[in-house]
């Protein structure tokens, strides 16, 4: 693994560009009057598929490979990655329980929210999504496999586009103006370079943490998929459509990883 601190900056910049893709999706509010719930659910499900594939092919599998190189044993590598996986999911569970936030469709969750304006609930919710995604990109670069980092950044950027669209139109639905909704959706993407810098710096400072950190990022993303996105896209009558959209997103990310990774 490279010891050049420039790799930390590269991971941070890549996660920044991935985060800005949220604003690309939000641009749709200036082009169309509205987006159907069916289309929104399908796009979010596809985003979940991208995240799911990224978790497996760009985080968990490389984590197992790094772990085996460090420990020399496949079983110990698996245990380290599993520990990271469970740590990431548990950390996100703790944050979700302590921080109030607003789901796109399922309403409010977390601590008492009576004193917080609705807009901040949206911001908190998207930050919870974007920080571990940015962390995954940063970790991907810090591991020394630049191609893996680029593939992760590309995949996370792709899934941020429908997320930005969903955020912007959700804000329009509660009477925010189009410019303000776009600006807020764009700003939520700034959590990703923070996560990218954190993940890249953590691995750069302590290379043996690489397998655990990759598992942690994967666990956080899998928690988001299972606890947040899938329930959002399956509570209406379009469950089968959402399932196939998820599979489509998974296939796209798997193709990117196989051809570019």
PDB file of N, CA and C in Angstrom, residues 47-143:
ATOM      1  N   UNK A  47     -30.406   2.067  -6.979  1.00  0.00           N
ATOM      2  CA  UNK A  47     -29.300   2.588  -6.181  1.00  0.00           C
ATOM      3  C   UNK A  47     -28.902   1.591  -5.101  1.00  0.00           C
ATOM      4  N   UNK A  48     -29.897   0.953  -4.486  1.00  0.00           N
ATOM      5  CA  UNK A  48     -29.606  -0.064  -3.472  1.00  0.00           C
ATOM      6  C   UNK A  48     -28.842  -1.228  -4.081  1.00  0.00           C
ATOM      7  N   UNK A  49     -29.190  -1.604  -5.312  1.00  0.00           N
ATOM      8  CA  UNK A  49     -28.474  -2.678  -5.986  1.00  0.00           C
ATOM      9  C   UNK A  49     -27.021  -2.337  -6.235  1.00  0.00           C
ATOM     10  N   UNK A  50     -26.763  -1.094  -6.627  1.00  0.00           N
ATOM     11  CA  UNK A  50     -25.384  -0.644  -6.827  1.00  0.00           C
ATOM     12  C   UNK A  50     -24.609  -0.729  -5.518  1.00  0.00           C
ATOM     13  N   UNK A  51     -25.213  -0.243  -4.434  1.00  0.00           N
ATOM     14  CA  UNK A  51     -24.559  -0.286  -3.129  1.00  0.00           C
ATOM     15  C   UNK A  51     -24.302  -1.717  -2.684  1.00  0.00           C
ATOM     16  N   UNK A  52     -25.270  -2.594  -2.949  1.00  0.00           N
ATOM     17  CA  UNK A  52     -25.132  -3.993  -2.545  1.00  0.00           C
ATOM     18  C   UNK A  52     -23.950  -4.650  -3.257  1.00  0.00           C
ATOM     19  N   UNK A  53     -23.863  -4.439  -4.567  1.00  0.00           N
ATOM     20  CA  UNK A  53     -22.743  -5.011  -5.321  1.00  0.00           C
ATOM     21  C   UNK A  53     -21.416  -4.406  -4.888  1.00  0.00           C
ATOM     22  N   UNK A  54     -21.403  -3.096  -4.649  1.00  0.00           N
ATOM     23  CA  UNK A  54     -20.173  -2.446  -4.194  1.00  0.00           C
ATOM     24  C   UNK A  54     -19.715  -3.017  -2.864  1.00  0.00           C
ATOM     25  N   UNK A  55     -20.662  -3.312  -1.993  1.00  0.00           N
ATOM     26  CA  UNK A  55     -20.321  -3.879  -0.689  1.00  0.00           C
ATOM     27  C   UNK A  55     -19.615  -5.221  -0.843  1.00  0.00           C
ATOM     28  N   UNK A  56     -20.099  -6.043  -1.758  1.00  0.00           N
ATOM     29  CA  UNK A  56     -19.519  -7.373  -1.940  1.00  0.00           C
ATOM     30  C   UNK A  56     -18.215  -7.332  -2.732  1.00  0.00           C
ATOM     31  N   UNK A  57     -18.272  -6.760  -3.945  1.00  0.00           N
ATOM     32  CA  UNK A  57     -17.150  -6.877  -4.870  1.00  0.00           C
ATOM     33  C   UNK A  57     -16.026  -5.885  -4.598  1.00  0.00           C
ATOM     34  N   UNK A  58     -16.345  -4.729  -4.036  1.00  0.00           N
ATOM     35  CA  UNK A  58     -15.324  -3.696  -3.848  1.00  0.00           C
ATOM     36  C   UNK A  58     -14.919  -3.498  -2.398  1.00  0.00           C
ATOM     37  N   UNK A  59     -15.617  -4.141  -1.466  1.00  0.00           N
ATOM     38  CA  UNK A  59     -15.287  -3.980  -0.050  1.00  0.00           C
ATOM     39  C   UNK A  59     -15.012  -5.315   0.636  1.00  0.00           C
ATOM     40  N   UNK A  60     -15.998  -6.215   0.644  1.00  0.00           N
ATOM     41  CA  UNK A  60     -15.838  -7.464   1.386  1.00  0.00           C
ATOM     42  C   UNK A  60     -14.783  -8.382   0.762  1.00  0.00           C
ATOM     43  N   UNK A  61     -14.848  -8.599  -0.543  1.00  0.00           N
ATOM     44  CA  UNK A  61     -13.871  -9.489  -1.180  1.00  0.00           C
ATOM     45  C   UNK A  61     -12.442  -8.946  -1.079  1.00  0.00           C
ATOM     46  N   UNK A  62     -12.208  -7.648  -1.372  1.00  0.00           N
ATOM     47  CA  UNK A  62     -10.858  -7.119  -1.148  1.00  0.00           C
ATOM     48  C   UNK A  62     -10.441  -7.193   0.318  1.00  0.00           C
ATOM     49  N   UNK A  63     -11.398  -7.000   1.232  1.00  0.00           N
ATOM     50  CA  UNK A  63     -11.084  -7.109   2.652  1.00  0.00           C
ATOM     51  C   UNK A  63     -10.582  -8.491   3.015  1.00  0.00           C
ATOM     52  N   UNK A  64     -11.219  -9.518   2.468  1.00  0.00           N
ATOM     53  CA  UNK A  64     -10.774 -10.892   2.712  1.00  0.00           C
ATOM     54  C   UNK A  64      -9.379 -11.128   2.136  1.00  0.00           C
ATOM     55  N   UNK A  65      -9.116 -10.565   0.953  1.00  0.00           N
ATOM     56  CA  UNK A  65      -7.802 -10.730   0.334  1.00  0.00           C
ATOM     57  C   UNK A  65      -6.714 -10.041   1.150  1.00  0.00           C
ATOM     58  N   UNK A  66      -6.975  -8.801   1.579  1.00  0.00           N
ATOM     59  CA  UNK A  66      -6.000  -8.086   2.401  1.00  0.00           C
ATOM     60  C   UNK A  66      -5.781  -8.805   3.724  1.00  0.00           C
ATOM     61  N   UNK A  67      -6.872  -9.291   4.313  1.00  0.00           N
ATOM     62  CA  UNK A  67      -6.760  -9.986   5.589  1.00  0.00           C
ATOM     63  C   UNK A  67      -5.907 -11.237   5.496  1.00  0.00           C
ATOM     64  N   UNK A  68      -6.061 -11.968   4.400  1.00  0.00           N
ATOM     65  CA  UNK A  68      -5.271 -13.192   4.235  1.00  0.00           C
ATOM     66  C   UNK A  68      -3.797 -12.867   4.012  1.00  0.00           C
ATOM     67  N   UNK A  69      -3.514 -11.759   3.318  1.00  0.00           N
ATOM     68  CA  UNK A  69      -2.125 -11.348   3.130  1.00  0.00           C
ATOM     69  C   UNK A  69      -1.480 -10.986   4.465  1.00  0.00           C
ATOM     70  N   UNK A  70      -2.250 -10.332   5.328  1.00  0.00           N
ATOM     71  CA  UNK A  70      -1.706  -9.869   6.602  1.00  0.00           C
ATOM     72  C   UNK A  70      -1.551 -11.014   7.593  1.00  0.00           C
ATOM     73  N   UNK A  71      -2.578 -11.862   7.691  1.00  0.00           N
ATOM     74  CA  UNK A  71      -2.574 -12.923   8.704  1.00  0.00           C
ATOM     75  C   UNK A  71      -2.029 -14.247   8.180  1.00  0.00           C
ATOM     76  N   UNK A  72      -2.087 -14.445   6.866  1.00  0.00           N
ATOM     77  CA  UNK A  72      -1.640 -15.699   6.292  1.00  0.00           C
ATOM     78  C   UNK A  72      -2.641 -16.826   6.412  1.00  0.00           C
ATOM     79  N   UNK A  73      -3.817 -16.536   6.941  1.00  0.00           N
ATOM     80  CA  UNK A  73      -4.839 -17.562   7.145  1.00  0.00           C
ATOM     81  C   UNK A  73      -6.197 -17.029   6.702  1.00  0.00           C
ATOM     82  N   UNK A  74      -6.911 -17.835   5.924  1.00  0.00           N
ATOM     83  CA  UNK A  74      -8.201 -17.388   5.403  1.00  0.00           C
ATOM     84  C   UNK A  74      -9.252 -17.273   6.499  1.00  0.00           C
ATOM     85  N   UNK A  75      -9.218 -18.180   7.478  1.00  0.00           N
ATOM     86  CA  UNK A  75     -10.244 -18.139   8.526  1.00  0.00           C
ATOM     87  C   UNK A  75     -10.090 -16.910   9.412  1.00  0.00           C
ATOM     88  N   UNK A  76      -8.847 -16.536   9.726  1.00  0.00           N
ATOM     89  CA  UNK A  76      -8.642 -15.343  10.554  1.00  0.00           C
ATOM     90  C   UNK A  76      -8.992 -14.079   9.774  1.00  0.00           C
ATOM     91  N   UNK A  77      -8.705 -14.080   8.468  1.00  0.00           N
ATOM     92  CA  UNK A  77      -9.091 -12.943   7.635  1.00  0.00           C
ATOM     93  C   UNK A  77     -10.602 -12.783   7.623  1.00  0.00           C
ATOM     94  N   UNK A  78     -11.312 -13.910   7.501  1.00  0.00           N
ATOM     95  CA  UNK A  78     -12.774 -13.857   7.493  1.00  0.00           C
ATOM     96  C   UNK A  78     -13.310 -13.318   8.814  1.00  0.00           C
ATOM     97  N   UNK A  79     -12.717 -13.738   9.924  1.00  0.00           N
ATOM     98  CA  UNK A  79     -13.178 -13.267  11.233  1.00  0.00           C
ATOM     99  C   UNK A  79     -12.968 -11.763  11.383  1.00  0.00           C
ATOM    100  N   UNK A  80     -11.832 -11.265  10.898  1.00  0.00           N
ATOM    101  CA  UNK A  80     -11.561  -9.826  10.989  1.00  0.00           C
ATOM    102  C   UNK A  80     -12.582  -9.035  10.178  1.00  0.00           C
ATOM    103  N   UNK A  81     -12.844  -9.491   8.954  1.00  0.00           N
ATOM    104  CA  UNK A  81     -13.796  -8.787   8.093  1.00  0.00           C
ATOM    105  C   UNK A  81     -15.205  -8.880   8.670  1.00  0.00           C
ATOM    106  N   UNK A  82     -15.566 -10.038   9.205  1.00  0.00           N
ATOM    107  CA  UNK A  82     -16.887 -10.191   9.828  1.00  0.00           C
ATOM    108  C   UNK A  82     -17.026  -9.249  11.015  1.00  0.00           C
ATOM    109  N   UNK A  83     -15.969  -9.143  11.814  1.00  0.00           N
ATOM    110  CA  UNK A  83     -16.008  -8.217  12.952  1.00  0.00           C
ATOM    111  C   UNK A  83     -16.204  -6.782  12.470  1.00  0.00           C
ATOM    112  N   UNK A  84     -15.501  -6.411  11.398  1.00  0.00           N
ATOM    113  CA  UNK A  84     -15.698  -5.079  10.831  1.00  0.00           C
ATOM    114  C   UNK A  84     -17.100  -4.897  10.301  1.00  0.00           C
ATOM    115  N   UNK A  85     -17.625  -5.928   9.626  1.00  0.00           N
ATOM    116  CA  UNK A  85     -18.982  -5.883   9.082  1.00  0.00           C
ATOM    117  C   UNK A  85     -20.006  -5.615  10.180  1.00  0.00           C
ATOM    118  N   UNK A  86     -19.920  -6.382  11.259  1.00  0.00           N
ATOM    119  CA  UNK A  86     -20.864  -6.212  12.366  1.00  0.00           C
ATOM    120  C   UNK A  86     -20.648  -4.883  13.082  1.00  0.00           C
ATOM    121  N   UNK A  87     -19.397  -4.436  13.155  1.00  0.00           N
ATOM    122  CA  UNK A  87     -19.108  -3.139  13.786  1.00  0.00           C
ATOM    123  C   UNK A  87     -19.739  -2.001  13.000  1.00  0.00           C
ATOM    124  N   UNK A  88     -19.638  -2.068  11.667  1.00  0.00           N
ATOM    125  CA  UNK A  88     -20.226  -1.023  10.834  1.00  0.00           C
ATOM    126  C   UNK A  88     -21.728  -0.968  10.951  1.00  0.00           C
ATOM    127  N   UNK A  89     -22.373  -2.140  10.924  1.00  0.00           N
ATOM    128  CA  UNK A  89     -23.828  -2.174  11.050  1.00  0.00           C
ATOM    129  C   UNK A  89     -24.273  -1.699  12.423  1.00  0.00           C
ATOM    130  N   UNK A  90     -23.545  -2.106  13.467  1.00  0.00           N
ATOM    131  CA  UNK A  90     -23.898  -1.694  14.829  1.00  0.00           C
ATOM    132  C   UNK A  90     -23.724  -0.195  15.012  1.00  0.00           C
ATOM    133  N   UNK A  91     -22.654   0.355  14.434  1.00  0.00           N
ATOM    134  CA  UNK A  91     -22.427   1.799  14.535  1.00  0.00           C
ATOM    135  C   UNK A  91     -23.560   2.577  13.884  1.00  0.00           C
ATOM    136  N   UNK A  92     -24.002   2.131  12.706  1.00  0.00           N
ATOM    137  CA  UNK A  92     -25.114   2.811  12.032  1.00  0.00           C
ATOM    138  C   UNK A  92     -26.408   2.652  12.813  1.00  0.00           C
ATOM    139  N   UNK A  93     -26.620   1.487  13.409  1.00  0.00           N
ATOM    140  CA  UNK A  93     -27.806   1.282  14.237  1.00  0.00           C
ATOM    141  C   UNK A  93     -27.814   2.253  15.410  1.00  0.00           C
ATOM    142  N   UNK A  94     -26.669   2.409  16.058  1.00  0.00           N
ATOM    143  CA  UNK A  94     -26.567   3.323  17.196  1.00  0.00           C
ATOM    144  C   UNK A  94     -26.867   4.755  16.767  1.00  0.00           C
ATOM    145  N   UNK A  95     -26.275   5.171  15.648  1.00  0.00           N
ATOM    146  CA  UNK A  95     -26.495   6.534  15.162  1.00  0.00           C
ATOM    147  C   UNK A  95     -27.956   6.745  14.797  1.00  0.00           C
ATOM    148  N   UNK A  96     -28.581   5.757  14.148  1.00  0.00           N
ATOM    149  CA  UNK A  96     -29.987   5.875  13.763  1.00  0.00           C
ATOM    150  C   UNK A  96     -30.896   5.984  14.976  1.00  0.00           C
ATOM    151  N   UNK A  97     -30.541   5.306  16.040  1.00  0.00           N
ATOM    152  CA  UNK A  97     -31.367   5.362  17.241  1.00  0.00           C
ATOM    153  C   UNK A  97     -31.206   6.675  17.985  1.00  0.00           C
ATOM    154  N   UNK A  98     -30.030   7.274  17.892  1.00  0.00           N
ATOM    155  CA  UNK A  98     -29.758   8.490  18.651  1.00  0.00           C
ATOM    156  C   UNK A  98     -30.090   9.770  17.892  1.00  0.00           C
ATOM    157  N   UNK A  99     -29.952   9.733  16.560  1.00  0.00           N
ATOM    158  CA  UNK A  99     -30.203  10.938  15.776  1.00  0.00           C
ATOM    159  C   UNK A  99     -31.566  10.859  15.110  1.00  0.00           C
ATOM    160  N   UNK A 100     -32.426  11.836  15.331  1.00  0.00           N
ATOM    161  CA  UNK A 100     -33.711  11.859  14.621  1.00  0.00           C
ATOM    162  C   UNK A 100     -33.478  12.126  13.151  1.00  0.00           C
ATOM    163  N   UNK A 101     -34.282  11.499  12.303  1.00  0.00           N
ATOM    164  CA  UNK A 101     -34.133  11.709  10.865  1.00  0.00           C
ATOM    165  C   UNK A 101     -35.442  11.389  10.172  1.00  0.00           C
ATOM    166  N   UNK A 102     -35.564  11.885   8.949  1.00  0.00           N
ATOM    167  CA  UNK A 102     -36.792  11.768   8.173  1.00  0.00           C
ATOM    168  C   UNK A 102     -36.558  10.869   6.974  1.00  0.00           C
ATOM    169  N   UNK A 103     -37.336   9.782   6.872  1.00  0.00           N
ATOM    170  CA  UNK A 103     -37.286   8.937   5.686  1.00  0.00           C
ATOM    171  C   UNK A 103     -38.041   9.619   4.551  1.00  0.00           C
ATOM    172  N   UNK A 104     -37.736   9.214   3.312  1.00  0.00           N
ATOM    173  CA  UNK A 104     -38.427   9.779   2.160  1.00  0.00           C
ATOM    174  C   UNK A 104     -39.929   9.537   2.258  1.00  0.00           C
ATOM    175  N   UNK A 105     -40.331   8.309   2.622  1.00  0.00           N
ATOM    176  CA  UNK A 105     -41.740   7.946   2.610  1.00  0.00           C
ATOM    177  C   UNK A 105     -42.250   7.431   3.947  1.00  0.00           C
ATOM    178  N   UNK A 106     -41.394   6.794   4.737  1.00  0.00           N
ATOM    179  CA  UNK A 106     -41.856   6.079   5.923  1.00  0.00           C
ATOM    180  C   UNK A 106     -41.954   6.944   7.168  1.00  0.00           C
ATOM    181  N   UNK A 107     -41.567   8.212   7.051  1.00  0.00           N
ATOM    182  CA  UNK A 107     -41.752   9.109   8.180  1.00  0.00           C
ATOM    183  C   UNK A 107     -40.523   9.226   9.062  1.00  0.00           C
ATOM    184  N   UNK A 108     -40.762   9.691  10.296  1.00  0.00           N
ATOM    185  CA  UNK A 108     -39.673  10.025  11.198  1.00  0.00           C
ATOM    186  C   UNK A 108     -39.249   8.829  12.037  1.00  0.00           C
ATOM    187  N   UNK A 109     -37.966   8.873  12.455  1.00  0.00           N
ATOM    188  CA  UNK A 109     -37.405   7.781  13.224  1.00  0.00           C
ATOM    189  C   UNK A 109     -36.310   8.348  14.096  1.00  0.00           C
ATOM    190  N   UNK A 110     -36.016   7.661  15.216  1.00  0.00           N
ATOM    191  CA  UNK A 110     -34.945   8.087  16.094  1.00  0.00           C
ATOM    192  C   UNK A 110     -35.475   8.739  17.346  1.00  0.00           C
ATOM    193  N   UNK A 111     -34.673   9.646  17.912  1.00  0.00           N
ATOM    194  CA  UNK A 111     -35.039  10.313  19.153  1.00  0.00           C
ATOM    195  C   UNK A 111     -36.180  11.298  18.930  1.00  0.00           C
ATOM    196  N   UNK A 112     -36.594  11.967  19.997  1.00  0.00           N
ATOM    197  CA  UNK A 112     -37.681  12.937  19.914  1.00  0.00           C
ATOM    198  C   UNK A 112     -37.331  14.019  18.904  1.00  0.00           C
ATOM    199  N   UNK A 113     -38.252  14.311  17.993  1.00  0.00           N
ATOM    200  CA  UNK A 113     -37.971  15.253  16.906  1.00  0.00           C
ATOM    201  C   UNK A 113     -38.854  16.492  16.968  1.00  0.00           C
ATOM    202  N   UNK A 114     -39.563  16.681  18.040  1.00  0.00           N
ATOM    203  CA  UNK A 114     -40.534  17.765  18.097  1.00  0.00           C
ATOM    204  C   UNK A 114     -39.880  19.138  18.021  1.00  0.00           C
ATOM    205  N   UNK A 115     -38.596  19.206  18.349  1.00  0.00           N
ATOM    206  CA  UNK A 115     -37.928  20.504  18.382  1.00  0.00           C
ATOM    207  C   UNK A 115     -37.072  20.750  17.142  1.00  0.00           C
ATOM    208  N   UNK A 116     -37.104  19.846  16.198  1.00  0.00           N
ATOM    209  CA  UNK A 116     -36.261  19.979  15.016  1.00  0.00           C
ATOM    210  C   UNK A 116     -37.120  20.233  13.790  1.00  0.00           C
ATOM    211  N   UNK A 117     -36.753  21.206  12.991  1.00  0.00           N
ATOM    212  CA  UNK A 117     -37.485  21.495  11.767  1.00  0.00           C
ATOM    213  C   UNK A 117     -37.328  20.348  10.781  1.00  0.00           C
ATOM    214  N   UNK A 118     -38.336  20.152   9.963  1.00  0.00           N
ATOM    215  CA  UNK A 118     -38.335  19.045   9.018  1.00  0.00           C
ATOM    216  C   UNK A 118     -37.139  19.024   8.102  1.00  0.00           C
ATOM    217  N   UNK A 119     -36.657  20.199   7.688  1.00  0.00           N
ATOM    218  CA  UNK A 119     -35.541  20.237   6.763  1.00  0.00           C
ATOM    219  C   UNK A 119     -34.299  19.591   7.351  1.00  0.00           C
ATOM    220  N   UNK A 120     -34.074  19.788   8.649  1.00  0.00           N
ATOM    221  CA  UNK A 120     -32.905  19.195   9.281  1.00  0.00           C
ATOM    222  C   UNK A 120     -33.040  17.692   9.406  1.00  0.00           C
ATOM    223  N   UNK A 121     -34.262  17.199   9.495  1.00  0.00           N
ATOM    224  CA  UNK A 121     -34.464  15.753   9.528  1.00  0.00           C
ATOM    225  C   UNK A 121     -34.028  15.130   8.205  1.00  0.00           C
ATOM    226  N   UNK A 122     -34.337  15.808   7.097  1.00  0.00           N
ATOM    227  CA  UNK A 122     -33.884  15.321   5.797  1.00  0.00           C
ATOM    228  C   UNK A 122     -32.360  15.356   5.708  1.00  0.00           C
ATOM    229  N   UNK A 123     -31.768  16.451   6.150  1.00  0.00           N
ATOM    230  CA  UNK A 123     -30.317  16.589   6.075  1.00  0.00           C
ATOM    231  C   UNK A 123     -29.626  15.506   6.895  1.00  0.00           C
ATOM    232  N   UNK A 124     -30.143  15.257   8.101  1.00  0.00           N
ATOM    233  CA  UNK A 124     -29.564  14.210   8.948  1.00  0.00           C
ATOM    234  C   UNK A 124     -29.681  12.851   8.278  1.00  0.00           C
ATOM    235  N   UNK A 125     -30.838  12.576   7.685  1.00  0.00           N
ATOM    236  CA  UNK A 125     -31.055  11.270   7.048  1.00  0.00           C
ATOM    237  C   UNK A 125     -30.061  11.034   5.917  1.00  0.00           C
ATOM    238  N   UNK A 126     -29.878  12.023   5.058  1.00  0.00           N
ATOM    239  CA  UNK A 126     -28.981  11.837   3.920  1.00  0.00           C
ATOM    240  C   UNK A 126     -27.528  11.796   4.375  1.00  0.00           C
ATOM    241  N   UNK A 127     -27.199  12.546   5.426  1.00  0.00           N
ATOM    242  CA  UNK A 127     -25.847  12.475   5.971  1.00  0.00           C
ATOM    243  C   UNK A 127     -25.545  11.072   6.470  1.00  0.00           C
ATOM    244  N   UNK A 128     -26.536  10.451   7.121  1.00  0.00           N
ATOM    245  CA  UNK A 128     -26.365   9.077   7.589  1.00  0.00           C
ATOM    246  C   UNK A 128     -26.082   8.134   6.431  1.00  0.00           C
ATOM    247  N   UNK A 129     -26.656   8.418   5.273  1.00  0.00           N
ATOM    248  CA  UNK A 129     -26.405   7.594   4.093  1.00  0.00           C
ATOM    249  C   UNK A 129     -25.036   7.893   3.499  1.00  0.00           C
ATOM    250  N   UNK A 130     -24.709   9.159   3.362  1.00  0.00           N
ATOM    251  CA  UNK A 130     -23.565   9.550   2.551  1.00  0.00           C
ATOM    252  C   UNK A 130     -22.219   9.374   3.238  1.00  0.00           C
ATOM    253  N   UNK A 131     -22.163   9.525   4.554  1.00  0.00           N
ATOM    254  CA  UNK A 131     -20.867   9.416   5.231  1.00  0.00           C
ATOM    255  C   UNK A 131     -20.232   8.043   5.026  1.00  0.00           C
ATOM    256  N   UNK A 132     -20.943   6.933   5.300  1.00  0.00           N
ATOM    257  CA  UNK A 132     -20.311   5.626   5.057  1.00  0.00           C
ATOM    258  C   UNK A 132     -20.026   5.350   3.589  1.00  0.00           C
ATOM    259  N   UNK A 133     -20.825   5.925   2.691  1.00  0.00           N
ATOM    260  CA  UNK A 133     -20.543   5.756   1.265  1.00  0.00           C
ATOM    261  C   UNK A 133     -19.227   6.443   0.898  1.00  0.00           C
ATOM    262  N   UNK A 134     -19.041   7.656   1.394  1.00  0.00           N
ATOM    263  CA  UNK A 134     -17.775   8.347   1.166  1.00  0.00           C
ATOM    264  C   UNK A 134     -16.611   7.617   1.805  1.00  0.00           C
ATOM    265  N   UNK A 135     -16.845   7.070   2.995  1.00  0.00           N
ATOM    266  CA  UNK A 135     -15.810   6.299   3.681  1.00  0.00           C
ATOM    267  C   UNK A 135     -15.379   5.104   2.843  1.00  0.00           C
ATOM    268  N   UNK A 136     -16.346   4.451   2.204  1.00  0.00           N
ATOM    269  CA  UNK A 136     -16.032   3.300   1.354  1.00  0.00           C
ATOM    270  C   UNK A 136     -15.109   3.706   0.212  1.00  0.00           C
ATOM    271  N   UNK A 137     -15.375   4.859  -0.404  1.00  0.00           N
ATOM    272  CA  UNK A 137     -14.523   5.336  -1.498  1.00  0.00           C
ATOM    273  C   UNK A 137     -13.117   5.636  -0.986  1.00  0.00           C
ATOM    274  N   UNK A 138     -13.033   6.333   0.137  1.00  0.00           N
ATOM    275  CA  UNK A 138     -11.728   6.663   0.702  1.00  0.00           C
ATOM    276  C   UNK A 138     -10.916   5.434   1.046  1.00  0.00           C
ATOM    277  N   UNK A 139     -11.564   4.444   1.640  1.00  0.00           N
ATOM    278  CA  UNK A 139     -10.882   3.198   1.993  1.00  0.00           C
ATOM    279  C   UNK A 139     -10.417   2.475   0.736  1.00  0.00           C
ATOM    280  N   UNK A 140     -11.248   2.513  -0.309  1.00  0.00           N
ATOM    281  CA  UNK A 140     -10.873   1.863  -1.558  1.00  0.00           C
ATOM    282  C   UNK A 140      -9.587   2.421  -2.136  1.00  0.00           C
ATOM    283  N   UNK A 141      -9.417   3.742  -2.079  1.00  0.00           N
ATOM    284  CA  UNK A 141      -8.190   4.353  -2.584  1.00  0.00           C
ATOM    285  C   UNK A 141      -7.012   4.096  -1.654  1.00  0.00           C
ATOM    286  N   UNK A 142      -7.230   4.190  -0.365  1.00  0.00           N
ATOM    287  CA  UNK A 142      -6.135   4.047   0.593  1.00  0.00           C
ATOM    288  C   UNK A 142      -5.562   2.642   0.602  1.00  0.00           C
ATOM    289  N   UNK A 143      -6.343   1.669   0.126  1.00  0.00           N
ATOM    290  CA  UNK A 143      -5.850   0.306   0.089  1.00  0.00           C
ATOM    291  C   UNK A 143      -4.782   0.067  -0.959  1.00  0.00           C
TER     292      UNK A 143
END
